[in-house]
Amino acid sequence: MRLPPKVRHALRRAAQIALTFIVFAFFNRLSVYFEIENGVSILFPAAAISILACMFWGVWAALGVFLATIATPWNAQIDVRQLVLSGVLAAAEGLIPYAVFRARRELSRDLRDMRSFVAFLLFGTIVNTGVSAIVGNLTVVLHAPGTLLVWRQVFVWWIADFVAALLIATPVLAFRGALLRRRDDRPRTIANALQIVTVLILLGFASSFAIRTYLLNRLEEDRLEQQQSWLAAQEKLNRMHSNFLRAAFLDAHDPAARSKLDAARRMNDEYIRELGPAIIDASPELAREFPAIANATRQWFGGDGGSAHAADTGRYILALRGMLDRANAQGWVDFTATRRKIMLVCALVDGMVFLILVVASVTLLYTMSRPFAQLRGAIRAMRDDAPLDVSRIDARYLELQSIVDALEATSLALRKREDELRLQTEKAIKASQHKSDFLAKMSHELRTPLNAIIGFSEIIHTTPELSEAERGEFAETIHNSGKRLLKLINDILELTHIQAGRLELHPSPCSLAEAVDAALSENAAAATQKELTVSSRVDRELEVVFDPRSLRHVVHNLVNNAIKFTPHHGSVLIGAVETEQGTVVEVR
């Protein structure tokens, strides 16, 4: 059962949304494990999925990206507003290049020209990811009070999306035809392919260098600052502990005990005020426990000292020092994990760039060597007079396609020339045959009057008893045969002149009736011999512009042929009709 077109269209759109949803959700969830900043991941291949899906399927893929972002939140603290904004930003990364390529119809989505490639490089890998990084850091990422934008987090967000778009989306768009072996893929130029590969490799290595240099340097600088802050806090905590111990062991009978206790209390308040920010930022555990410990020391000093609760307060201070040590150890663990993530991403980027380089090199070697081998085979086939099948030549690049087209045009031209030579050869053979037939007939035509001349001249020479009447009759026959022989020779000479292109015509007004009368007179003997009735219906006043000699010759040949091929006791009629094109001579 064949579904209606609207149903098939709806199912196709639903499949596009579902496929985009599944793939984007998977990579979005994968990116959580590479979070190195506050809600920002250093590895985000989902950006490439958004770009590719929107470039292929448009707004329907954007809907799948939006739903997948909402369905896979990074943490439980994110609210509905942030989820919606995250989905909009993720969809916008793919919709921006889609809108640009849809608005500019001259751009090719398979990036086969430099204008299309630069447009995608700008709006598909730089602008869209940059807008997403800045707006996302402003609206989605949580910051400390008073902080609007953190440029390091913007850089991490942007470089992760940019690398994914550059090393995943760009090669797939540019070379999907070659990867899928699509027969309808139009050939691209070798220069275009080399430009794309070169830019991918250069920008890929530049991105890896930027990640490795900037992020690792900032990570080490932050860790150094944390270590210095920890040492300073530890020193202040040691002083706070020493100050407490001196106050706890004051001699109650000492007249200056009260003043010493007041001085110790003031120093304790100063230590708490200095330690507060550093300790609270060190770890969540210290942020929770430090206020209680600070209050405990203040209460102890506020109770005029003494041994009451001194042991508990001392343990609180020592516990704070232990928590500070654990926070420092955890800082090193976080530093190592973050550094490992950055190095892993750098290794992945280097690996992707190296893979692109290897695949591009192997592909170019294969796609260049294979068609050249096929071209050599095609040339050998042409040399052996075999048919040329250009569809068997893998010319996926325009430069090779131009060679194939030139080869095909050359093959067609050679075959046409061969056909022309064959026709000319056949014509030459036929002409030679006609010439042979002509010579055979001419030899017969020439032999007839010659035989008559020779025969009657021998009779006259060898027979003296001939009467004068017989001699006159034989002499007239010799004379007529000589005239006939001269006419045949003149015809042959005229034919030679025609073939050599040296026949000269001198058109002038001449009477057609006179030419017909001359032809009838010249062929009268042949007509009488076959007992033919020959008549003429040509107006005596009809004149034509023609070469007189050629006109007499043409009319003579027409009449002669008519008499020759008319049966005995038949009739021959010669007439002339004037038309718009000229005068038509008819022989029946």
Short mmCIF file of C-alpha atoms in Angstrom, two decimals, residues 66 69-70 77-89 135-143:
data_model
loop_
_atom_site.label_atom_id
_atom_site.label_comp_id
_atom_site.label_asym_id
_atom_site.label_seq_id
_atom_site.Cartn_x
_atom_site.Cartn_y
_atom_site.Cartn_z
CA PHE A 66 16.12 22.31 20.50
CA THR A 69 19.05 20.21 24.42
CA ILE A 70 16.05 20.39 26.75
CA GLN A 77 20.58 23.32 39.03
CA ILE A 78 19.71 24.62 35.55
CA ASP A 79 16.21 26.12 35.38
CA VAL A 80 13.62 26.10 32.59
CA ARG A 81 14.64 29.52 31.26
CA GLN A 82 18.27 28.46 30.93
CA LEU A 83 17.23 25.19 29.27
CA VAL A 84 15.15 27.03 26.67
CA LEU A 85 17.93 29.53 26.02
CA SER A 86 20.43 26.67 25.65
CA GLY A 87 18.17 24.98 23.09
CA VAL A 88 17.72 28.19 21.13
CA LEU A 89 21.48 28.81 21.06
CA VAL A 135 25.25 35.02 24.36
CA GLY A 136 25.47 31.71 26.19
CA ASN A 137 27.98 33.06 28.68
CA LEU A 138 25.77 36.07 29.27
CA THR A 139 22.48 34.22 29.72
CA VAL A 140 23.07 30.54 30.49
CA VAL A 141 26.32 30.22 32.46
CA LEU A 142 26.03 31.09 36.16
CA HIS A 143 28.53 33.68 37.47
#
